CSV table of C-alpha atoms and ligand atoms in Angstrom, one decimal:
chain,number,residue,atom,x,y,z
A,4,MET,CA,0.9,-1.4,-29.8
A,5,LYS,CA,2.8,-0.1,-27.2
A,6,PRO,CA,0.6,3.1,-26.1
A,7,ARG,CA,2.3,5.6,-25.3
A,8,THR,CA,0.5,7.8,-23.5
A,9,TRP,CA,-1.3,7.3,-20.6
A,10,ASP,CA,-3.9,8.6,-18.4
A,11,VAL,CA,-4.7,7.5,-14.5
A,12,PHE,CA,-7.9,8.8,-12.8
A,13,CYS,CA,-7.9,8.6,-9.2
A,14,LYS,CA,-11.3,9.9,-6.8
A,15,VAL,CA,-9.5,9.6,-3.2
A,16,VAL,CA,-12.2,8.2,-1.4
A,17,ASP,CA,-11.3,8.0,1.7
A,18,ASN,CA,-7.8,6.8,3.6
A,19,PHE,CA,-4.3,6.8,1.3
A,20,GLY,CA,-5.1,3.6,-0.5
A,21,ASP,CA,-6.3,5.2,-3.9
A,22,ILE,CA,-3.4,8.1,-4.5
A,23,GLY,CA,-0.9,5.7,-3.1
A,24,VAL,CA,-1.7,2.7,-5.6
A,25,CYS,CA,-2.3,5.0,-8.6
A,26,TRP,CA,0.9,7.4,-7.5
A,27,ARG,CA,2.9,4.2,-7.6
A,28,LEU,CA,1.7,3.3,-11.0
A,29,ALA,CA,1.8,6.9,-12.4
A,30,ARG,CA,5.4,6.9,-11.3
A,31,GLN,CA,6.6,3.6,-12.6
A,32,LEU,CA,4.8,3.6,-16.3
A,33,ALA,CA,6.8,6.9,-16.6
A,34,ASN,CA,10.2,6.3,-15.0
A,35,GLU,CA,10.7,2.8,-15.9
A,36,HIS,CA,8.4,2.4,-19.2
A,37,GLY,CA,9.5,6.1,-20.4
A,38,LEU,CA,5.5,6.5,-21.3
A,39,GLN,CA,3.9,10.2,-20.8
A,40,VAL,CA,1.8,10.2,-17.4
A,41,ARG,CA,-1.1,12.0,-16.7
A,42,LEU,CA,-2.7,11.6,-13.3
A,43,TRP,CA,-6.3,12.6,-12.7
A,44,VAL,CA,-6.8,13.5,-8.6
A,45,ASP,CA,-9.4,15.0,-7.7
A,46,GLY,CA,-8.1,15.3,-3.9
A,47,LEU,CA,-4.7,17.1,-3.7
A,48,ALA,CA,-4.4,17.4,0.0
A,49,ALA,CA,-4.5,13.7,0.2
A,50,PHE,CA,-2.0,13.2,-1.9
A,51,LYS,CA,0.5,16.1,-0.2
A,52,ARG,CA,0.1,14.3,2.6
A,53,ILE,CA,2.4,11.0,0.8
A,54,CYS,CA,4.0,13.4,-1.5
A,55,PRO,CA,5.0,16.5,0.0
A,56,GLU,CA,6.1,18.5,-3.1
A,57,ILE,CA,2.3,18.6,-4.6
A,58,GLU,CA,0.9,22.2,-4.3
A,59,PRO,CA,-2.6,21.5,-3.7
A,60,ALA,CA,-3.7,24.9,-5.5
A,61,ARG,CA,-2.2,24.1,-8.1
A,62,PRO,CA,-4.2,22.4,-10.9
A,63,LEU,CA,-1.7,21.3,-13.8
A,64,GLN,CA,1.7,20.1,-11.8
A,65,ARG,CA,4.5,18.3,-13.2
A,66,CYS,CA,6.1,15.9,-10.3
A,67,ARG,CA,8.8,13.2,-11.0
A,68,ASN,CA,7.9,13.2,-14.8
A,69,VAL,CA,4.6,12.7,-14.2
A,70,ASP,CA,1.5,15.8,-15.5
A,71,ILE,CA,-0.3,15.9,-12.4
A,72,CYS,CA,-3.9,17.5,-12.7
A,73,HIS,CA,-6.3,18.7,-10.6
A,74,TRP,CA,-9.6,16.1,-12.1
A,75,VAL,CA,-12.6,19.3,-11.2
A,76,ASP,CA,-16.2,19.2,-12.3
A,77,PRO,CA,-16.7,20.3,-15.2
A,78,PHE,CA,-14.4,18.3,-17.1
A,79,PRO,CA,-11.4,20.3,-19.2
A,80,PRO,CA,-12.2,19.5,-22.7
A,81,VAL,CA,-8.9,17.3,-23.4
A,82,ALA,CA,-7.7,14.7,-26.1
A,83,PRO,CA,-8.2,11.4,-24.5
A,84,ALA,CA,-4.3,9.3,-23.7
A,85,GLU,CA,-3.7,6.2,-26.0
A,86,ALA,CA,-4.6,4.2,-22.4
A,87,VAL,CA,-6.8,4.8,-19.9
A,88,VAL,CA,-6.8,3.7,-16.7
A,89,GLU,CA,-10.2,4.0,-14.5
A,90,ALA,CA,-8.8,3.1,-10.3
A,91,PHE,CA,-11.2,1.2,-8.4
A,92,ALA,CA,-13.8,1.8,-10.6
A,93,CYS,CA,-13.8,5.4,-10.2
A,94,GLU,CA,-15.9,6.6,-13.2
A,95,LEU,CA,-14.4,8.7,-15.6
A,96,PRO,CA,-16.2,12.1,-16.5
A,97,GLU,CA,-18.8,11.5,-19.4
A,98,SER,CA,-17.0,14.1,-21.6
A,99,TYR,CA,-14.1,12.3,-21.5
A,100,LEU,CA,-15.9,9.3,-22.3
A,101,HIS,CA,-17.3,10.7,-25.0
A,102,ALA,CA,-14.3,12.2,-26.2
A,103,MET,CA,-12.9,8.2,-26.4
A,104,ALA,CA,-15.9,7.0,-28.2
A,105,GLU,CA,-14.7,9.1,-30.8
A,106,CYS,CA,-11.3,9.0,-31.4
A,107,PRO,CA,-10.3,6.6,-34.8
A,108,SER,CA,-8.3,4.8,-32.6
A,109,LYS,CA,-10.3,3.7,-29.9
A,110,PRO,CA,-7.8,3.8,-26.2
A,111,ARG,CA,-7.1,1.2,-24.4
A,112,TRP,CA,-9.7,1.2,-21.3
A,113,ILE,CA,-8.6,-0.4,-18.1
A,114,ASN,CA,-10.8,-0.9,-14.8
A,115,LEU,CA,-7.6,-1.5,-12.2
A,116,GLU,CA,-8.7,-3.1,-9.1
A,117,TYR,CA,-8.6,-3.6,-5.6
A,118,LEU,CA,-6.1,-6.1,-4.3
A,119,SER,CA,-7.4,-9.5,-3.2
A,120,ALA,CA,-6.0,-13.1,-2.8
A,121,GLU,CA,-9.7,-14.4,-3.0
A,122,ARG,CA,-10.0,-17.0,-6.1
A,123,TRP,CA,-12.2,-15.5,-8.1
A,124,VAL,CA,-9.9,-12.8,-8.7
A,125,GLY,CA,-8.1,-14.8,-11.2
A,126,GLU,CA,-10.9,-15.5,-13.0
A,127,CYS,CA,-12.1,-12.4,-13.3
A,128,HIS,CA,-9.1,-10.8,-14.4
A,129,GLY,CA,-8.6,-9.3,-17.9
A,130,LEU,CA,-12.3,-9.8,-18.6
A,131,ALA,CA,-14.6,-7.2,-21.2
A,132,SER,CA,-17.3,-5.0,-20.2
A,133,PRO,CA,-18.3,-3.5,-23.2
A,134,SER,CA,-19.8,-0.6,-23.2
A,135,PRO,CA,-23.8,-0.5,-23.4
A,136,ARG,CA,-24.2,3.0,-25.1
A,137,LEU,CA,-20.8,3.6,-26.3
A,138,PRO,CA,-18.3,1.9,-29.2
A,139,LEU,CA,-16.1,1.2,-26.2
A,140,THR,CA,-14.8,-1.9,-24.1
A,141,LYS,CA,-13.4,-1.9,-20.5
A,142,HIS,CA,-11.1,-4.5,-19.5
A,143,PHE,CA,-11.0,-5.6,-15.7
A,144,PHE,CA,-7.6,-6.1,-14.4
A,145,PHE,CA,-7.1,-7.7,-11.1
A,146,PRO,CA,-4.0,-7.5,-9.2
A,147,GLY,CA,-2.7,-10.2,-7.1
A,148,PHE,CA,-0.8,-13.0,-5.6
A,149,VAL,CA,-1.2,-15.5,-8.6
A,150,ALA,CA,-0.2,-16.1,-11.6
A,151,ASN,CA,-3.0,-15.4,-12.9
A,152,THR,CA,-3.8,-12.0,-11.7
A,153,GLY,CA,-2.4,-9.0,-12.7
A,154,GLY,CA,0.4,-9.2,-9.7
A,155,VAL,CA,1.4,-6.3,-7.1
A,156,MET,CA,3.9,-3.4,-7.9
A,157,LEU,CA,7.6,-4.0,-7.6
A,158,GLU,CA,9.8,-1.5,-8.7
A,159,ARG,CA,12.9,-2.2,-10.9
A,160,ASP,CA,15.1,-1.8,-8.5
A,161,LEU,CA,13.2,-2.5,-4.7
A,162,PHE,CA,14.9,-5.8,-3.7
A,163,GLU,CA,18.8,-4.1,-4.5
A,164,GLN,CA,17.5,-0.6,-2.7
A,165,ARG,CA,15.7,-2.2,0.0
A,166,GLU,CA,19.0,-4.9,0.6
A,167,ALA,CA,21.8,-1.8,0.5
A,168,PHE,CA,19.5,-0.3,3.4
A,169,GLN,CA,19.1,-3.1,5.6
A,170,PHE,CA,22.8,-4.3,5.3
A,171,ASP,CA,24.0,-0.1,5.9
A,172,ALA,CA,24.2,0.4,9.6
A,173,ARG,CA,24.8,4.2,8.6
A,174,ALA,CA,21.8,4.6,6.2
A,175,GLN,CA,19.7,3.1,9.0
A,176,ALA,CA,21.1,5.5,11.0
A,177,ASP,CA,20.6,8.3,9.6
A,178,PHE,CA,16.9,7.3,8.7
A,179,TRP,CA,16.1,7.1,12.4
A,180,GLN,CA,17.9,10.7,12.7
A,181,GLU,CA,15.8,11.8,10.4
A,182,ILE,CA,12.2,11.0,12.0
A,183,GLY,CA,13.8,12.0,15.0
A,184,LEU,CA,14.5,9.2,16.9
A,185,ALA,CA,18.1,7.4,17.9
A,186,GLU,CA,19.8,4.2,16.8
A,187,PRO,CA,17.8,1.1,18.4
A,188,HIS,CA,19.9,0.0,21.3
A,189,GLY,CA,20.5,-3.6,22.4
A,190,GLU,CA,17.6,-5.7,22.3
A,191,GLU,CA,14.9,-3.0,21.5
A,192,ILE,CA,12.1,-4.0,19.4
A,193,ARG,CA,10.3,-1.6,16.9
A,194,ILE,CA,7.4,-1.4,15.7
A,195,SER,CA,5.4,0.7,13.6
A,196,LEU,CA,1.6,0.9,13.5
A,197,PHE,CA,-0.4,2.0,10.7
A,198,CYS,CA,-4.2,0.8,11.8
A,199,TYR,CA,-7.6,2.1,11.1
A,200,PRO,CA,-10.1,3.8,13.5
A,201,GLY,CA,-11.1,1.7,16.5
A,202,SER,CA,-8.5,-1.1,16.9
A,203,ARG,CA,-7.8,-1.2,19.8
A,204,ALA,CA,-4.3,-1.1,19.7
A,205,GLU,CA,-4.0,-0.2,23.5
A,206,VAL,CA,-4.3,-4.2,24.6
A,207,LEU,CA,-1.2,-4.5,22.1
A,208,PHE,CA,0.5,-1.7,24.2
A,209,ASP,CA,-0.3,-3.2,27.3
A,210,CYS,CA,1.3,-6.6,25.9
A,211,TRP,CA,4.5,-4.5,24.8
A,212,HIS,CA,4.8,-3.0,28.3
A,213,THR,CA,4.8,-6.1,30.3
A,214,GLN,CA,7.1,-8.1,27.9
A,215,SER,CA,11.0,-8.2,28.7
A,216,VAL,CA,12.4,-6.2,25.9
A,217,PRO,CA,12.3,-2.3,25.7
A,218,THR,CA,9.6,-1.8,22.6
A,219,THR,CA,9.0,1.3,20.5
A,220,CYS,CA,6.1,1.7,18.8
A,221,LEU,CA,6.1,4.2,15.5
A,222,VAL,CA,3.0,6.0,15.3
A,223,PRO,CA,2.2,7.7,12.4
A,224,GLU,CA,1.1,11.0,13.0
A,225,GLY,CA,-2.9,11.1,13.1
A,226,VAL,CA,-2.9,7.2,13.6
A,227,ALA,CA,-3.9,4.8,16.9
A,228,GLY,CA,-5.1,8.4,18.8
A,229,GLU,CA,-8.0,6.6,20.7
A,230,ALA,CA,-5.7,3.8,21.6
A,231,ILE,CA,-3.2,5.9,23.0
A,232,ALA,CA,-5.3,7.9,24.7
A,233,ALA,CA,-7.1,4.7,26.0
A,234,PHE,CA,-3.4,3.5,27.4
A,235,PHE,CA,-1.7,6.4,28.6
A,236,GLY,CA,-5.0,8.6,29.8
A,237,GLN,CA,-3.9,11.5,27.4
A,238,ALA,CA,-3.9,12.2,24.3
A,239,ALA,CA,-1.3,11.3,21.2
A,240,PRO,CA,1.9,13.7,22.1
A,241,ALA,CA,2.5,15.9,19.0
A,242,VAL,CA,5.1,14.4,16.3
A,243,GLY,CA,8.5,14.2,17.5
A,244,GLU,CA,7.6,13.1,20.8
A,245,GLY,CA,6.4,10.5,22.9
A,246,LEU,CA,5.1,8.3,26.1
A,247,ARG,CA,6.4,5.9,28.2
A,248,ARG,CA,5.5,3.0,30.4
A,249,GLY,CA,8.3,1.2,31.5
A,250,GLY,CA,10.4,-0.3,29.2
A,251,PHE,CA,7.8,0.8,26.2
A,252,GLU,CA,7.3,3.7,24.4
A,253,VAL,CA,4.8,5.1,21.8
A,254,ARG,CA,6.6,7.5,19.4
A,255,ILE,CA,4.6,9.5,17.0
A,256,ILE,CA,6.4,9.9,14.1
A,257,PRO,CA,5.9,12.3,10.3
A,258,PHE,CA,3.7,10.8,8.0
A,259,LEU,CA,6.3,10.2,5.5
A,260,GLU,CA,6.7,10.4,1.7
A,261,GLN,CA,5.8,7.6,-0.1
A,262,ASP,CA,9.7,6.1,-0.5
A,263,ARG,CA,10.9,7.0,3.1
A,264,TYR,CA,7.6,5.1,4.3
A,265,ASP,CA,9.3,2.3,2.8
A,266,ARG,CA,12.1,2.5,4.8
A,267,LEU,CA,10.4,2.8,7.7
A,268,LEU,CA,9.0,-0.3,7.0
A,269,TRP,CA,12.4,-1.7,6.1
A,270,ALA,CA,14.4,-0.8,9.3
A,271,CYS,CA,11.7,-2.1,12.3
A,272,ASP,CA,11.3,-5.1,13.4
A,273,CYS,CA,7.5,-5.8,12.9
A,274,ASN,CA,5.4,-3.9,10.7
A,275,PHE,CA,1.4,-3.4,11.3
A,276,VAL,CA,-0.3,-2.4,8.4
A,277,ARG,CA,-3.6,-2.0,6.3
A,278,GLY,CA,-5.7,-1.5,3.7
A,279,GLU,CA,-3.7,-1.8,-0.3
A,280,ASP,CA,-0.8,-0.4,-0.5
A,281,SER,CA,1.9,-0.4,2.8
A,282,PHE,CA,0.2,-4.2,3.2
A,283,VAL,CA,2.6,-4.8,-0.3
A,284,ARG,CA,5.3,-2.9,1.2
A,285,ALA,CA,5.4,-4.9,4.3
A,286,GLN,CA,5.6,-7.6,2.1
A,287,TRP,CA,8.9,-6.2,0.5
A,288,ALA,CA,10.0,-5.4,3.5
A,289,GLN,CA,10.5,-9.1,4.0
A,290,ARG,CA,10.2,-8.3,7.8
A,291,PRO,CA,7.3,-10.4,10.0
A,292,MET,CA,4.5,-8.1,9.5
A,293,VAL,CA,0.7,-8.1,10.7
A,294,TRP,CA,-2.3,-6.8,8.0
A,295,GLN,CA,-5.3,-5.1,8.5
A,296,PRO,CA,-7.9,-5.3,5.9
A,297,TYR,CA,-10.1,-2.3,4.9
A,298,PRO,CA,-13.3,-2.8,7.1
A,299,GLN,CA,-16.0,-3.5,5.4
A,300,ALA,CA,-19.9,-4.5,6.2
A,301,ASP,CA,-20.7,-7.9,7.2
A,302,GLY,CA,-17.1,-8.9,7.7
A,303,ILE,CA,-16.2,-9.2,3.9
A,304,HIS,CA,-13.0,-8.0,5.1
A,305,LEU,CA,-12.1,-11.1,6.9
A,306,HIS,CA,-12.9,-13.5,3.8
A,307,LYS,CA,-10.1,-11.3,2.4
A,308,LEU,CA,-7.9,-11.8,5.4
A,309,ARG,CA,-8.4,-15.3,5.2
A,310,ALA,CA,-7.8,-15.8,1.5
A,311,PHE,CA,-4.5,-14.4,1.9
A,312,LEU,CA,-3.1,-15.9,5.1
A,313,ASP,CA,-4.1,-19.2,3.1
A,314,LEU,CA,-1.3,-18.3,0.4
A,315,TYR,CA,0.8,-16.9,2.7
A,316,CYS,CA,0.6,-19.4,5.7
A,317,ARG,CA,1.9,-22.2,3.1
A,318,GLY,CA,5.1,-23.4,3.8
A,319,LEU,CA,5.3,-22.2,7.5
A,320,PRO,CA,5.2,-24.4,10.4
A,321,VAL,CA,2.2,-25.3,11.9
A,322,GLU,CA,2.6,-23.9,14.8
A,323,ALA,CA,4.1,-20.7,13.7
A,324,ALA,CA,0.7,-20.6,10.4
A,325,GLY,CA,-1.4,-20.7,13.9
A,326,ALA,CA,0.8,-17.6,15.5
A,327,VAL,CA,0.3,-15.4,12.4
A,328,ARG,CA,-3.5,-17.2,11.6
A,329,ALA,CA,-4.3,-16.1,15.4
A,330,LEU,CA,-2.8,-12.8,16.0
A,331,TRP,CA,-3.6,-11.4,12.0
A,332,GLU,CA,-7.4,-12.5,13.0
A,333,SER,CA,-7.7,-11.0,16.3
A,334,TRP,CA,-6.0,-8.1,15.2
A,335,SER,CA,-9.0,-7.6,12.5
A,336,ARG,CA,-11.7,-8.4,15.2
A,337,GLY,CA,-10.7,-6.4,18.1
A,338,GLU,CA,-9.9,-9.1,20.4
A,339,GLY,CA,-7.7,-11.7,22.1
A,340,MET,CA,-4.8,-9.9,20.7
A,341,GLY,CA,-2.5,-9.7,23.7
A,342,LYS,CA,-2.0,-13.4,24.0
A,343,ALA,CA,-2.1,-13.9,20.2
A,344,TRP,CA,1.2,-11.4,20.2
A,345,THR,CA,3.2,-13.3,22.4
A,346,ALA,CA,3.0,-16.9,20.7
A,347,PHE,CA,3.6,-14.5,17.3
A,348,TRP,CA,6.6,-13.1,18.7
A,349,ALA,CA,7.7,-16.5,20.0
A,350,GLN,CA,8.2,-17.6,16.1
A,351,GLN,CA,10.1,-14.2,15.3
A,352,GLY,CA,13.0,-16.0,13.5
A,353,VAL,CA,10.9,-18.3,11.8
A,354,LEU,CA,8.6,-16.0,10.1
A,355,ALA,CA,11.1,-13.3,9.3
A,356,LYS,CA,13.1,-16.0,7.4
A,357,HIS,CA,9.2,-16.7,5.6
A,358,ALA,CA,8.9,-12.9,4.9
A,359,ALA,CA,12.2,-13.4,3.0
A,360,SER,CA,11.0,-16.9,1.1
A,361,TRP,CA,7.5,-14.9,0.7
A,362,ALA,CA,8.9,-11.9,-1.3
A,363,ALA,CA,10.8,-14.2,-3.3
A,364,ALA,CA,8.1,-16.5,-4.5
A,365,LEU,CA,6.1,-13.4,-5.2
A,366,ARG,CA,8.9,-11.5,-7.3
A,367,VAL,CA,8.3,-14.6,-9.5
A,368,ASN,CA,5.3,-13.3,-10.2
A,369,GLY,CA,6.5,-10.5,-11.6
A,370,ASP,CA,5.9,-6.5,-11.1
A,371,MET,CA,1.9,-5.4,-11.9
A,372,THR,CA,2.6,-2.0,-13.9
A,373,THR,CA,5.1,-4.2,-16.6
A,374,ARG,CA,2.5,-6.6,-16.2
A,375,LEU,CA,-0.4,-3.5,-16.8
A,376,VAL,CA,1.8,-2.5,-20.1
A,377,THR,CA,2.1,-5.9,-21.6
A,378,PHE,CA,-1.8,-6.5,-20.8
A,379,CYS,CA,-2.4,-3.2,-23.1
A,380,THR,CA,0.8,-3.9,-25.8
A,381,ASP,CA,-0.7,-7.4,-26.8
A,382,ARG,CA,-3.7,-8.3,-25.5
A,383,LEU,CA,-5.7,-5.4,-26.1
B,18,LIG,O1,-4.7,4.4,3.8
B,18,LIG,P1,-5.6,2.7,3.7
B,18,LIG,O2,-6.3,2.3,4.9
B,18,LIG,O3,-6.1,2.7,2.0
B,18,LIG,C1,-7.2,2.1,1.9
B,18,LIG,C2,-6.9,0.5,1.3
B,18,LIG,O4,-6.4,1.2,-0.2
B,18,LIG,C3,-8.5,0.4,0.9
B,18,LIG,O5,-8.3,-0.7,0.1
B,18,LIG,C4,-9.4,1.4,0.0
B,18,LIG,O6,-10.5,0.4,0.2
B,18,LIG,C5,-9.6,2.3,0.8
B,18,LIG,O7,-8.7,3.2,1.6
B,18,LIG,C6,-10.2,3.5,0.1
B,18,LIG,O8,-4.0,2.1,3.1
B,18,LIG,P2,-3.4,2.1,2.2
B,18,LIG,O9,-3.8,1.2,1.2
B,18,LIG,O10,-2.3,1.1,2.6
B,18,LIG,O11,-2.2,3.3,1.6
B,18,LIG,C7,-1.9,4.0,2.5
B,18,LIG,C8,-0.5,4.7,1.2
B,18,LIG,O12,0.2,6.0,2.4
B,18,LIG,C9,0.0,3.9,1.0
B,18,LIG,O13,0.6,4.3,-0.6
B,18,LIG,C10,1.1,4.2,2.0
B,18,LIG,C11,1.2,5.5,2.5
B,18,LIG,N1,1.7,6.4,3.3
B,18,LIG,C12,3.1,6.9,3.3
B,18,LIG,O14,3.4,7.4,2.2
B,18,LIG,N2,3.7,7.8,3.9
B,18,LIG,C13,3.2,6.8,5.8
B,18,LIG,O15,3.3,7.5,6.9
B,18,LIG,C14,1.6,6.5,5.8
B,18,LIG,C15,1.5,5.6,7.6
B,18,LIG,C16,1.5,5.9,4.4
């Protein structure tokens, strides 16, 4: 039977990916599947960055049909939901686990894992892990890009919304105005940049400044500060302001609400994204993209990068595939991006077409949230 009540547990470790993924999942469960959802979050301030309606001082609030609960210690005595999602092994509160164990009909317990294109993911997706001390079994749910994984999140109407936006010049002009920019003029290229600290984006800035077409780089507030200082010799300006050198400009834009961030990705000619959720959103945007995985010790992130590249570059002509690999690798390693960008952008047309066919193929794989609901209903 389909579980009707859901508890999603999220610990904000660092950055925005944990809450970004959990918020998207919670909204989909509530609004597309009509389920009753509580989202337990320990960091409401980070949450507010991607959803401005959140009031960090309120321990309980309802937003977009989801009950948002501040996850505090000690954890309050609550009746567990019929399905429990523990995001990224965040460890459920002990008292909640015991309450789960006491339920006559045990809740379906899912550990939602990190997204990866590595092959082992398919082998581990769906595996059961019985608790050594309680009569409960946790199941691992792995998002991924191929059929034997849990897929990636895709809202029901996302393709239609994106298409309507990308074919509507007025909607795009309105969006640019909302974030304080005029419409792009002539051949101008707009690039969004969401990267990790220490990314050496100044090397790219140098390259964009010497290319013949005017280029505007849109940087969310708080991102790439060191690179801006290194290139312009001064600190990043305030939101809404920019720094210019020749035909190249860096513009600081506000950190956008999650759905508006999608619009930014849809509106730009190329998107630099990172981590997990922005990475997936850039794929749905169907524009040339550059991904930077979350940096991990011993270069583990480079294995993840290559595993995805192996999938993503299938079907691309050799030269374009080489250009994608070279830029993505050099961006993650922090060297050689200048030369790599030129070769990458020379393939712009091919990459734009490929972005659309990649998204179409990924869509066939199905939406992760729907697959999670089906998994909990049919398999557990
Ligand atoms: O912030 P991230 O680096 O998160 C990372 C990854 O998830 C990584 O896998 C994880 O290990 C680490 O956190 C702890 O990047 P990510 O995943 O792209 O998450 C960013 C979220 O912020 C995403 O939901 C999009 C959202 N966002 C906005 O809503 N508005 C914005 O303006 C921007 C730039 C991002």
